[in-house]
PDB file of C-alpha atoms and ligand atoms in Angstrom:
ATOM      1  CA  UNK A   1       0.330   0.030  -0.017  1.00  0.00           C
ATOM      2  CA  UNK A   2       1.062   4.048  -0.781  1.00  0.00           C
ATOM      3  CA  UNK A   3       1.369   6.294   2.004  1.00  0.00           C
ATOM      4  CA  UNK A   4      -0.601   9.695   0.684  1.00  0.00           C
ATOM      5  CA  UNK A   5       2.138  12.233   0.064  1.00  0.00           C
ATOM      6  CA  UNK A   6       1.202  16.443   0.356  1.00  0.00           C
ATOM      7  CA  UNK A   7       2.524  18.472  -1.503  1.00  0.00           C
ATOM      8  CA  UNK A   8       2.132  22.684  -1.094  1.00  0.00           C
ATOM      9  CA  UNK A   9       2.144  24.542  -4.428  1.00  0.00           C
ATOM     10  CA  UNK A  10       2.701  28.219  -4.064  1.00  0.00           C
ATOM     11  CA  UNK A  11       1.386  29.361  -6.990  1.00  0.00           C
ATOM     12  CA  UNK A  12       0.023  31.667  -8.546  1.00  0.00           C
ATOM     13  CA  UNK A  13       1.069  31.698 -11.972  1.00  0.00           C
ATOM     14  CA  UNK A  14       0.030  30.181 -15.551  1.00  0.00           C
ATOM     15  CA  UNK A  15       2.764  27.102 -14.637  1.00  0.00           C
ATOM     16  CA  UNK A  16       1.455  27.000 -10.972  1.00  0.00           C
ATOM     17  CA  UNK A  17      -1.518  25.973 -12.387  1.00  0.00           C
ATOM     18  CA  UNK A  18      -0.672  23.803 -15.428  1.00  0.00           C
ATOM     19  CA  UNK A  19       1.633  22.031 -12.148  1.00  0.00           C
ATOM     20  CA  UNK A  20      -1.290  21.598  -9.639  1.00  0.00           C
ATOM     21  CA  UNK A  21      -3.707  20.085 -12.075  1.00  0.00           C
ATOM     22  CA  UNK A  22      -1.156  17.311 -13.733  1.00  0.00           C
ATOM     23  CA  UNK A  23      -0.183  16.881 -10.288  1.00  0.00           C
ATOM     24  CA  UNK A  24      -3.717  15.783  -8.837  1.00  0.00           C
ATOM     25  CA  UNK A  25      -3.884  12.953 -11.113  1.00  0.00           C
ATOM     26  CA  UNK A  26      -0.229  11.385  -9.565  1.00  0.00           C
ATOM     27  CA  UNK A  27      -1.841   7.962  -7.634  1.00  0.00           C
ATOM     28  CA  UNK A  28      -1.129   8.918  -3.453  1.00  0.00           C
ATOM     29  CA  UNK A  29      -0.713  12.614  -3.533  1.00  0.00           C
ATOM     30  CA  UNK A  30      -2.595  15.395  -1.980  1.00  0.00           C
ATOM     31  CA  UNK A  31      -2.440  18.162  -3.839  1.00  0.00           C
ATOM     32  CA  UNK A  32      -3.316  22.333  -2.166  1.00  0.00           C
ATOM     33  CA  UNK A  33      -2.198  25.040  -4.148  1.00  0.00           C
ATOM     34  CA  UNK A  34      -1.825  28.034  -2.759  1.00  0.00           C
ATOM     35  CA  UNK A  35      -2.117  31.977  -3.547  1.00  0.00           C
ATOM     36  CA  UNK A  36      -1.487  34.754  -1.567  1.00  0.00           C
ATOM     37  CA  UNK A  37      -5.397  36.138  -2.855  1.00  0.00           C
ATOM     38  CA  UNK A  38      -4.487  39.609  -4.873  1.00  0.00           C
ATOM     39  CA  UNK A  39      -6.678  39.178  -7.924  1.00  0.00           C
ATOM     40  CA  UNK A  40     -10.395  39.635  -6.952  1.00  0.00           C
ATOM     41  CA  UNK A  41     -11.620  36.905  -8.665  1.00  0.00           C
ATOM     42  CA  UNK A  42      -9.245  34.416  -8.497  1.00  0.00           C
ATOM     43  CA  UNK A  43      -9.672  31.914 -11.914  1.00  0.00           C
ATOM     44  CA  UNK A  44     -10.140  28.861  -9.408  1.00  0.00           C
ATOM     45  CA  UNK A  45      -9.807  25.398 -10.996  1.00  0.00           C
ATOM     46  CA  UNK A  46     -10.763  22.017 -10.080  1.00  0.00           C
ATOM     47  CA  UNK A  47      -7.229  21.742  -7.648  1.00  0.00           C
ATOM     48  CA  UNK A  48      -7.620  21.697  -3.987  1.00  0.00           C
ATOM     49  CA  UNK A  49      -6.782  25.663  -3.402  1.00  0.00           C
ATOM     50  CA  UNK A  50      -5.912  27.770   0.173  1.00  0.00           C
ATOM     51  CA  UNK A  51      -5.919  31.261  -0.367  1.00  0.00           C
ATOM     52  CA  UNK A  52      -3.809  34.728   1.632  1.00  0.00           C
ATOM     53  CA  UNK A  53      -0.897  34.859   3.363  1.00  0.00           C
ATOM     54  CA  UNK A  54       0.883  32.394   5.914  1.00  0.00           C
ATOM     55  CA  UNK A  55       2.512  35.350   7.867  1.00  0.00           C
ATOM     56  CA  UNK A  56       5.624  35.644   6.885  1.00  0.00           C
ATOM     57  CA  UNK A  57       8.544  32.892   7.429  1.00  0.00           C
ATOM     58  CA  UNK A  58       6.753  30.991  11.488  1.00  0.00           C
ATOM     59  CA  UNK A  59       3.481  31.168   9.819  1.00  0.00           C
ATOM     60  CA  UNK A  60       4.139  29.410   6.632  1.00  0.00           C
ATOM     61  CA  UNK A  61       6.322  27.151   9.138  1.00  0.00           C
ATOM     62  CA  UNK A  62       3.245  26.318  11.033  1.00  0.00           C
ATOM     63  CA  UNK A  63       0.757  26.168   7.809  1.00  0.00           C
ATOM     64  CA  UNK A  64       3.641  23.453   6.997  1.00  0.00           C
ATOM     65  CA  UNK A  65       3.820  21.169   9.755  1.00  0.00           C
ATOM     66  CA  UNK A  66      -0.241  21.837  10.813  1.00  0.00           C
ATOM     67  CA  UNK A  67      -0.847  20.442   7.111  1.00  0.00           C
ATOM     68  CA  UNK A  68       1.852  18.344   6.793  1.00  0.00           C
ATOM     69  CA  UNK A  69       3.088  18.615   3.795  1.00  0.00           C
ATOM     70  CA  UNK A  70       5.296  16.333   2.415  1.00  0.00           C
ATOM     71  CA  UNK A  71       7.204  18.406  -0.752  1.00  0.00           C
ATOM     72  CA  UNK A  72       6.947  21.643  -1.584  1.00  0.00           C
ATOM     73  CA  UNK A  73       7.504  23.262  -5.270  1.00  0.00           C
ATOM     74  CA  UNK A  74       7.028  27.092  -5.688  1.00  0.00           C
ATOM     75  CA  UNK A  75       5.429  27.858  -8.769  1.00  0.00           C
ATOM     76  CA  UNK A  76       5.441  32.006  -7.863  1.00  0.00           C
ATOM     77  CA  UNK A  77       5.895  34.468 -10.254  1.00  0.00           C
ATOM     78  CA  UNK A  78       9.844  35.427  -9.815  1.00  0.00           C
ATOM     79  CA  UNK A  79      10.089  38.780  -9.313  1.00  0.00           C
ATOM     80  CA  UNK A  80       7.761  37.293  -6.597  1.00  0.00           C
ATOM     81  CA  UNK A  81      11.081  37.243  -3.677  1.00  0.00           C
ATOM     82  CA  UNK A  82      10.081  37.155  -0.425  1.00  0.00           C
ATOM     83  CA  UNK A  83       7.613  34.420  -0.723  1.00  0.00           C
ATOM     84  CA  UNK A  84      10.092  32.348  -2.403  1.00  0.00           C
ATOM     85  CA  UNK A  85      13.364  33.118   0.449  1.00  0.00           C
ATOM     86  CA  UNK A  86      10.087  32.146   3.546  1.00  0.00           C
ATOM     87  CA  UNK A  87       9.536  28.831   1.732  1.00  0.00           C
ATOM     88  CA  UNK A  88      13.374  28.256   1.097  1.00  0.00           C
ATOM     89  CA  UNK A  89      13.262  29.247   5.133  1.00  0.00           C
ATOM     90  CA  UNK A  90      10.619  28.007   6.265  1.00  0.00           C
ATOM     91  CA  UNK A  91      11.445  24.179   4.398  1.00  0.00           C
ATOM     92  CA  UNK A  92      15.575  23.941   4.690  1.00  0.00           C
ATOM     93  CA  UNK A  93      13.960  24.589   8.222  1.00  0.00           C
ATOM     94  CA  UNK A  94      11.589  21.255   8.413  1.00  0.00           C
ATOM     95  CA  UNK A  95      13.260  19.498   6.034  1.00  0.00           C
ATOM     96  CA  UNK A  96      11.086  19.231   3.146  1.00  0.00           C
ATOM     97  CA  UNK A  97      12.264  18.495  -0.301  1.00  0.00           C
ATOM     98  CA  UNK A  98      11.114  21.694  -1.831  1.00  0.00           C
ATOM     99  CA  UNK A  99      11.871  22.789  -6.359  1.00  0.00           C
ATOM    100  CA  UNK A 100      11.442  25.727  -7.506  1.00  0.00           C
ATOM    101  CA  UNK A 101       9.509  26.291 -10.047  1.00  0.00           C
ATOM    102  CA  UNK A 102      11.069  28.883 -13.119  1.00  0.00           C
ATOM    103  CA  UNK A 103      10.731  29.872 -16.661  1.00  0.00           C
ATOM    104  CA  UNK A 104      14.072  30.452 -18.027  1.00  0.00           C
ATOM    105  CA  UNK A 105      14.035  34.572 -18.216  1.00  0.00           C
ATOM    106  CA  UNK A 106      13.946  36.567 -21.901  1.00  0.00           C
ATOM    107  CA  UNK A 107      17.270  36.626 -23.859  1.00  0.00           C
ATOM    108  CA  UNK A 108      17.184  39.645 -25.889  1.00  0.00           C
ATOM    109  CA  UNK A 109      17.277  38.960 -29.498  1.00  0.00           C
ATOM    110  CA  UNK A 110      18.085  40.080 -33.412  1.00  0.00           C
ATOM    111  CA  UNK A 111      15.893  42.992 -33.852  1.00  0.00           C
ATOM    112  CA  UNK A 112      15.546  44.020 -30.440  1.00  0.00           C
ATOM    113  CA  UNK A 113      15.661  47.299 -28.699  1.00  0.00           C
ATOM    114  CA  UNK A 114      16.927  46.723 -24.497  1.00  0.00           C
ATOM    115  CA  UNK A 115      17.175  48.666 -22.321  1.00  0.00           C
ATOM    116  CA  UNK A 116      18.339  46.373 -19.406  1.00  0.00           C
ATOM    117  CA  UNK A 117      17.948  47.932 -15.746  1.00  0.00           C
ATOM    118  CA  UNK A 118      17.723  46.145 -12.147  1.00  0.00           C
ATOM    119  CA  UNK A 119      15.244  47.989 -11.063  1.00  0.00           C
ATOM    120  CA  UNK A 120      11.807  50.677 -11.679  1.00  0.00           C
ATOM    121  CA  UNK A 121      14.184  53.507  -9.945  1.00  0.00           C
ATOM    122  CA  UNK A 122      16.354  53.139 -13.458  1.00  0.00           C
ATOM    123  CA  UNK A 123      13.565  52.600 -15.348  1.00  0.00           C
ATOM    124  CA  UNK A 124      12.452  55.946 -13.366  1.00  0.00           C
ATOM    125  CA  UNK A 125      15.382  57.772 -14.361  1.00  0.00           C
ATOM    126  CA  UNK A 126      15.774  56.751 -17.782  1.00  0.00           C
ATOM    127  CA  UNK A 127      12.711  56.799 -19.291  1.00  0.00           C
ATOM    128  CA  UNK A 128      11.842  60.499 -19.410  1.00  0.00           C
ATOM    129  CA  UNK A 129      14.729  60.693 -21.883  1.00  0.00           C
ATOM    130  CA  UNK A 130      13.319  58.082 -23.945  1.00  0.00           C
ATOM    131  CA  UNK A 131      10.208  57.820 -24.615  1.00  0.00           C
ATOM    132  CA  UNK A 132       6.827  60.516 -24.665  1.00  0.00           C
ATOM    133  CA  UNK A 133       4.277  57.744 -24.270  1.00  0.00           C
ATOM    134  CA  UNK A 134       5.348  54.725 -22.305  1.00  0.00           C
ATOM    135  CA  UNK A 135       2.981  50.910 -22.047  1.00  0.00           C
ATOM    136  CA  UNK A 136       3.888  50.524 -18.252  1.00  0.00           C
ATOM    137  CA  UNK A 137       3.752  46.314 -18.470  1.00  0.00           C
ATOM    138  CA  UNK A 138       4.712  46.024 -14.504  1.00  0.00           C
ATOM    139  CA  UNK A 139       1.276  44.827 -13.209  1.00  0.00           C
ATOM    140  CA  UNK A 140      -0.600  46.562 -10.561  1.00  0.00           C
ATOM    141  CA  UNK A 141       1.440  46.703  -7.092  1.00  0.00           C
ATOM    142  CA  UNK A 142       4.928  48.829  -8.470  1.00  0.00           C
ATOM    143  CA  UNK A 143       2.131  51.580 -10.296  1.00  0.00           C
ATOM    144  CA  UNK A 144       2.691  54.454  -7.838  1.00  0.00           C
ATOM    145  CA  UNK A 145       6.194  54.490  -7.771  1.00  0.00           C
ATOM    146  CA  UNK A 146       5.429  56.158 -11.493  1.00  0.00           C
ATOM    147  CA  UNK A 147       2.592  58.182 -10.278  1.00  0.00           C
ATOM    148  CA  UNK A 148       5.664  60.992 -10.418  1.00  0.00           C
ATOM    149  CA  UNK A 149       6.506  61.624 -13.840  1.00  0.00           C
ATOM    150  CA  UNK A 150       3.681  63.437 -15.052  1.00  0.00           C
ATOM    151  CA  UNK A 151       4.899  64.499 -18.408  1.00  0.00           C
ATOM    152  CA  UNK A 152       5.228  61.013 -19.147  1.00  0.00           C
ATOM    153  CA  UNK A 153       1.340  59.310 -20.422  1.00  0.00           C
ATOM    154  CA  UNK A 154       1.088  55.902 -19.373  1.00  0.00           C
ATOM    155  CA  UNK A 155      -0.607  52.925 -20.992  1.00  0.00           C
ATOM    156  CA  UNK A 156      -1.294  50.949 -18.244  1.00  0.00           C
ATOM    157  CA  UNK A 157      -3.217  47.009 -18.032  1.00  0.00           C
ATOM    158  CA  UNK A 158      -4.155  44.766 -15.076  1.00  0.00           C
ATOM    159  CA  UNK A 159      -6.570  42.220 -13.263  1.00  0.00           C
ATOM    160  CA  UNK A 160      -7.871  44.207 -11.249  1.00  0.00           C
ATOM    161  CA  UNK A 161      -7.961  47.805 -10.848  1.00  0.00           C
ATOM    162  CA  UNK A 162      -5.519  49.795  -8.820  1.00  0.00           C
ATOM    163  CA  UNK A 163      -6.887  49.830  -4.954  1.00  0.00           C
ATOM    164  CA  UNK A 164      -9.025  53.146  -4.351  1.00  0.00           C
ATOM    165  CA  UNK A 165      -6.022  56.526  -3.947  1.00  0.00           C
ATOM    166  CA  UNK A 166      -4.151  54.714  -4.520  1.00  0.00           C
ATOM    167  CA  UNK A 167      -1.263  57.425  -6.898  1.00  0.00           C
ATOM    168  CA  UNK A 168      -1.254  56.010 -10.353  1.00  0.00           C
ATOM    169  CA  UNK A 169       0.492  57.705 -13.337  1.00  0.00           C
ATOM    170  CA  UNK A 170      -0.890  60.404 -15.911  1.00  0.00           C
ATOM    171  CA  UNK A 171      -2.831  57.979 -19.466  1.00  0.00           C
ATOM    172  CA  UNK A 172      -4.948  55.275 -19.294  1.00  0.00           C
ATOM    173  CA  UNK A 173      -5.952  52.068 -17.385  1.00  0.00           C
ATOM    174  CA  UNK A 174      -7.299  49.004 -19.246  1.00  0.00           C
ATOM    175  CA  UNK A 175      -8.140  46.502 -16.328  1.00  0.00           C
ATOM    176  CA  UNK A 176      -7.509  43.136 -18.706  1.00  0.00           C
ATOM    177  CA  UNK A 177      -6.844  39.853 -18.118  1.00  0.00           C
ATOM    178  CA  UNK A 178      -4.592  37.446 -20.536  1.00  0.00           C
ATOM    179  CA  UNK A 179      -2.727  35.634 -22.169  1.00  0.00           C
ATOM    180  CA  UNK A 180      -2.834  37.896 -25.315  1.00  0.00           C
ATOM    181  CA  UNK A 181      -2.021  36.908 -28.226  1.00  0.00           C
ATOM    182  CA  UNK A 182       0.506  38.499 -30.767  1.00  0.00           C
ATOM    183  CA  UNK A 183      -1.821  40.106 -32.853  1.00  0.00           C
ATOM    184  CA  UNK A 184      -3.875  42.186 -30.081  1.00  0.00           C
ATOM    185  CA  UNK A 185      -0.368  42.853 -28.687  1.00  0.00           C
ATOM    186  CA  UNK A 186       0.768  44.578 -31.884  1.00  0.00           C
ATOM    187  CA  UNK A 187      -2.432  46.506 -32.564  1.00  0.00           C
ATOM    188  CA  UNK A 188      -2.674  47.950 -29.077  1.00  0.00           C
ATOM    189  CA  UNK A 189       1.133  49.240 -29.081  1.00  0.00           C
ATOM    190  CA  UNK A 190      -0.340  50.860 -32.645  1.00  0.00           C
ATOM    191  CA  UNK A 191      -3.126  52.085 -30.598  1.00  0.00           C
ATOM    192  CA  UNK A 192      -1.842  54.052 -28.264  1.00  0.00           C
ATOM    193  CA  UNK A 193       1.003  55.045 -30.249  1.00  0.00           C
ATOM    194  CA  UNK A 194       3.551  54.174 -27.650  1.00  0.00           C
ATOM    195  CA  UNK A 195       6.840  54.028 -27.727  1.00  0.00           C
ATOM    196  CA  UNK A 196       8.391  52.272 -25.741  1.00  0.00           C
ATOM    197  CA  UNK A 197       7.653  49.212 -23.251  1.00  0.00           C
ATOM    198  CA  UNK A 198       8.775  48.922 -19.341  1.00  0.00           C
ATOM    199  CA  UNK A 199       8.602  44.923 -18.211  1.00  0.00           C
ATOM    200  CA  UNK A 200       9.470  42.525 -16.058  1.00  0.00           C
ATOM    201  CA  UNK A 201      11.672  39.953 -17.675  1.00  0.00           C
ATOM    202  CA  UNK A 202       8.591  38.013 -15.920  1.00  0.00           C
ATOM    203  CA  UNK A 203       9.823  34.763 -18.696  1.00  0.00           C
ATOM    204  CA  UNK A 204       7.572  31.596 -20.002  1.00  0.00           C
ATOM    205  CA  UNK A 205       5.386  32.219 -23.409  1.00  0.00           C
ATOM    206  CA  UNK A 206       2.112  33.259 -21.877  1.00  0.00           C
ATOM    207  CA  UNK A 207       3.358  37.556 -22.007  1.00  0.00           C
ATOM    208  CA  UNK A 208       6.136  36.796 -24.388  1.00  0.00           C
ATOM    209  CA  UNK A 209       3.528  38.222 -27.346  1.00  0.00           C
ATOM    210  CA  UNK A 210       3.911  42.675 -26.573  1.00  0.00           C
ATOM    211  CA  UNK A 211       7.742  42.063 -26.942  1.00  0.00           C
ATOM    212  CA  UNK A 212       7.755  40.490 -29.689  1.00  0.00           C
ATOM    213  CA  UNK A 213       5.301  43.170 -31.293  1.00  0.00           C
ATOM    214  CA  UNK A 214       8.239  45.658 -29.807  1.00  0.00           C
ATOM    215  CA  UNK A 215      10.212  43.498 -31.555  1.00  0.00           C
ATOM    216  CA  UNK A 216       8.641  43.842 -35.628  1.00  0.00           C
ATOM    217  CA  UNK A 217       7.585  47.575 -34.512  1.00  0.00           C
ATOM    218  CA  UNK A 218      11.218  48.466 -33.823  1.00  0.00           C
ATOM    219  CA  UNK A 219       9.586  50.112 -30.102  1.00  0.00           C
ATOM    220  CA  UNK A 220      12.590  50.023 -27.036  1.00  0.00           C
ATOM    221  CA  UNK A 221      11.592  48.436 -23.855  1.00  0.00           C
ATOM    222  CA  UNK A 222      12.930  48.832 -20.855  1.00  0.00           C
ATOM    223  CA  UNK A 223      13.103  45.586 -19.426  1.00  0.00           C
ATOM    224  CA  UNK A 224      14.083  44.734 -16.341  1.00  0.00           C
ATOM    225  CA  UNK A 225      16.011  41.902 -14.270  1.00  0.00           C
ATOM    226  CA  UNK A 226      15.338  39.518 -11.950  1.00  0.00           C
ATOM    227  CA  UNK A 227      15.647  39.789  -8.695  1.00  0.00           C
ATOM    228  CA  UNK A 228      18.033  37.269  -6.436  1.00  0.00           C
ATOM    229  CA  UNK A 229      16.103  33.864  -5.732  1.00  0.00           C
ATOM    230  CA  UNK A 230      17.437  31.108  -3.175  1.00  0.00           C
ATOM    231  CA  UNK A 231      19.820  29.034  -4.185  1.00  0.00           C
ATOM    232  CA  UNK A 232      18.079  25.741  -3.854  1.00  0.00           C
ATOM    233  CA  UNK A 233      17.123  23.249  -6.796  1.00  0.00           C
ATOM    234  CA  UNK A 234      15.266  24.274 -10.103  1.00  0.00           C
ATOM    235  CA  UNK A 235      13.682  22.964 -13.224  1.00  0.00           C
ATOM    236  CA  UNK A 236      12.504  25.511 -15.760  1.00  0.00           C
ATOM    237  CA  UNK A 237       9.638  23.535 -16.404  1.00  0.00           C
ATOM    238  CA  UNK A 238       5.839  22.033 -15.835  1.00  0.00           C
ATOM    239  CA  UNK A 239       6.474  18.357 -17.113  1.00  0.00           C
ATOM    240  CA  UNK A 240      10.655  18.540 -14.852  1.00  0.00           C
ATOM    241  CA  UNK A 241       7.903  18.973 -11.592  1.00  0.00           C
ATOM    242  CA  UNK A 242       5.525  16.481 -12.230  1.00  0.00           C
ATOM    243  CA  UNK A 243       8.724  13.775 -12.483  1.00  0.00           C
ATOM    244  CA  UNK A 244      10.088  15.796  -9.189  1.00  0.00           C
ATOM    245  CA  UNK A 245       7.235  14.749  -7.226  1.00  0.00           C
ATOM    246  CA  UNK A 246       6.358  11.580  -8.788  1.00  0.00           C
ATOM    247  CA  UNK A 247      10.200  10.757  -7.865  1.00  0.00           C
ATOM    248  CA  UNK A 248       8.643  11.305  -4.081  1.00  0.00           C
ATOM    249  CA  UNK A 249       4.874   9.819  -4.564  1.00  0.00           C
ATOM    250  CA  UNK A 250       6.356   6.095  -5.622  1.00  0.00           C
TER     251      UNK A 250
HETATM  252  P1  LIG B   1       5.329  38.516  -2.309  1.00  0.00           P
HETATM  253  O1  LIG B   1       6.121  40.063  -2.625  1.00  0.00           O
HETATM  254  O2  LIG B   1       6.764  37.427  -2.531  1.00  0.00           O
HETATM  255  O3  LIG B   1       4.691  38.480  -1.291  1.00  0.00           O
HETATM  256  C1  LIG B   1       4.272  39.055  -0.879  1.00  0.00           C
HETATM  257  C2  LIG B   1       3.620  38.435   0.150  1.00  0.00           C
HETATM  258  O4  LIG B   1       2.721  37.935   0.292  1.00  0.00           O
HETATM  259  C3  LIG B   1       4.557  37.159   0.948  1.00  0.00           C
HETATM  260  O5  LIG B   1       5.376  37.887   1.970  1.00  0.00           O
HETATM  261  C4  LIG B   1       3.381  35.641   1.674  1.00  0.00           C
HETATM  262  O6  LIG B   1       3.175  36.706   2.592  1.00  0.00           O
HETATM  263  C5  LIG B   1       2.190  36.848   0.503  1.00  0.00           C
HETATM  264  N1  LIG B   1       2.183  35.638  -1.026  1.00  0.00           N
HETATM  265  C6  LIG B   1       3.064  35.539  -2.271  1.00  0.00           C
HETATM  266  N2  LIG B   1       2.503  34.444  -2.671  1.00  0.00           N
HETATM  267  C7  LIG B   1       2.125  33.324  -2.053  1.00  0.00           C
HETATM  268  C8  LIG B   1       1.491  32.501  -2.727  1.00  0.00           C
HETATM  269  N3  LIG B   1       1.416  31.585  -3.144  1.00  0.00           N
HETATM  270  N4  LIG B   1       0.516  31.921  -1.673  1.00  0.00           N
HETATM  271  C9  LIG B   1       0.670  32.527   0.666  1.00  0.00           C
HETATM  272  N5  LIG B   1       0.977  33.886   0.040  1.00  0.00           N
HETATM  273  C10 LIG B   1       1.435  34.054  -0.384  1.00  0.00           C
HETATM  274  O7  LIG B   1       5.200  37.890  -4.281  1.00  0.00           O
HETATM  275  P2  LIG B   1       3.791  39.276  -4.949  1.00  0.00           P
HETATM  276  O8  LIG B   1       4.982  39.142  -5.555  1.00  0.00           O
HETATM  277  O9  LIG B   1       3.709  39.812  -4.093  1.00  0.00           O
HETATM  278  O10 LIG B   1       3.528  38.010  -5.405  1.00  0.00           O
HETATM  279  C11 LIG B   1       2.202  37.792  -4.996  1.00  0.00           C
HETATM  280  C12 LIG B   1       1.733  36.461  -5.667  1.00  0.00           C
HETATM  281  O11 LIG B   1       0.823  37.466  -7.110  1.00  0.00           O
HETATM  282  C13 LIG B   1       2.754  35.503  -6.300  1.00  0.00           C
HETATM  283  O12 LIG B   1       2.155  34.100  -5.473  1.00  0.00           O
HETATM  284  C14 LIG B   1       3.079  35.424  -7.394  1.00  0.00           C
HETATM  285  O13 LIG B   1       3.172  34.732  -7.562  1.00  0.00           O
HETATM  286  C15 LIG B   1       2.462  36.267  -8.002  1.00  0.00           C
HETATM  287  N6  LIG B   1       2.384  36.685  -9.010  1.00  0.00           N
HETATM  288  C16 LIG B   1       2.988  37.731  -8.947  1.00  0.00           C
HETATM  289  C17 LIG B   1       4.173  38.154  -9.998  1.00  0.00           C
HETATM  290  C18 LIG B   1       5.008  39.814 -10.176  1.00  0.00           C
HETATM  291  O14 LIG B   1       4.871  40.410 -10.446  1.00  0.00           O
HETATM  292  N7  LIG B   1       5.180  40.016  -8.770  1.00  0.00           N
HETATM  293  C19 LIG B   1       3.042  38.366 -11.201  1.00  0.00           C
HETATM  294  C20 LIG B   1       2.310  37.877 -11.590  1.00  0.00           C
HETATM  295  C21 LIG B   1       1.945  36.948 -10.588  1.00  0.00           C
HETATM  296  P3  LIG B   1       3.163  35.910   4.238  1.00  0.00           P
HETATM  297  O15 LIG B   1       4.585  36.422   4.118  1.00  0.00           O
HETATM  298  O16 LIG B   1       2.509  36.742   5.031  1.00  0.00           O
HETATM  299  O17 LIG B   1       2.864  34.373   4.254  1.00  0.00           O
END
């Protein structure tokens, strides 16, 4: 008889959902997918989902113990560094096998006009010299950092609107949920006469069409580089994460 194992997937990403769906089919494995609760109406798929913060390393440690979690996969976005560090610390303390699922970063290719920068602060410094009309494609949480750039015009696209009373930069806010096709991205850039894009180097296919559209239209992309992540076992695709799970569930 096989013993049931419990895996916690830290998600909030397309890969997190794909992995959760495949992991649920592995015999002897019980899957919990964890979301931070940032999106008002998350697209809950069929797996067991919990929503909300844990309360730092102590809260996560307590949760892992209380829920008798045997394995943890961190499938969060590469810019979600706090939860990744928390997970690395908590699993080390409890000796729980830990895997990170991270799409490889996008690489600059022929025709790309990228300006690679470390963080939003550098973007803010260089942006006024680069363009007047900017597609600010960084999600909702960091829009406020750009609010003082009153001489620029921003196209912003987020799943939910920013919270009331949060300062946002001047421009147009579109609330839409991706993925978006290359055709959609190209026509968006053309419709709003976009002169530069600001993007995180998220990697993966889901948000890459805007980068292709920028290449085709000769538009510069200010590409924010990934912050440092814990140095742990990593895989870059969902199938490899499934194999890792299978190796523990037999
Ligand atoms: P973060 O800065 O690393 O997380 C901040 C805090 O939110 C964490 O310390 C943790 O709170 C809680 N948290 C984050 N992810 C969680 C999860 N999957 N389950 C439970 N609690 C979680 O992360 P973030 O950048 O705010 O991103 C939040 C979520 O959005 C992540 O799940 C990420 O995958 C997703 N996401 C982020 C981005 C991005 O650009 N950052 C883009 C797409 C999707 P406690 O310490 O209190 O436990």
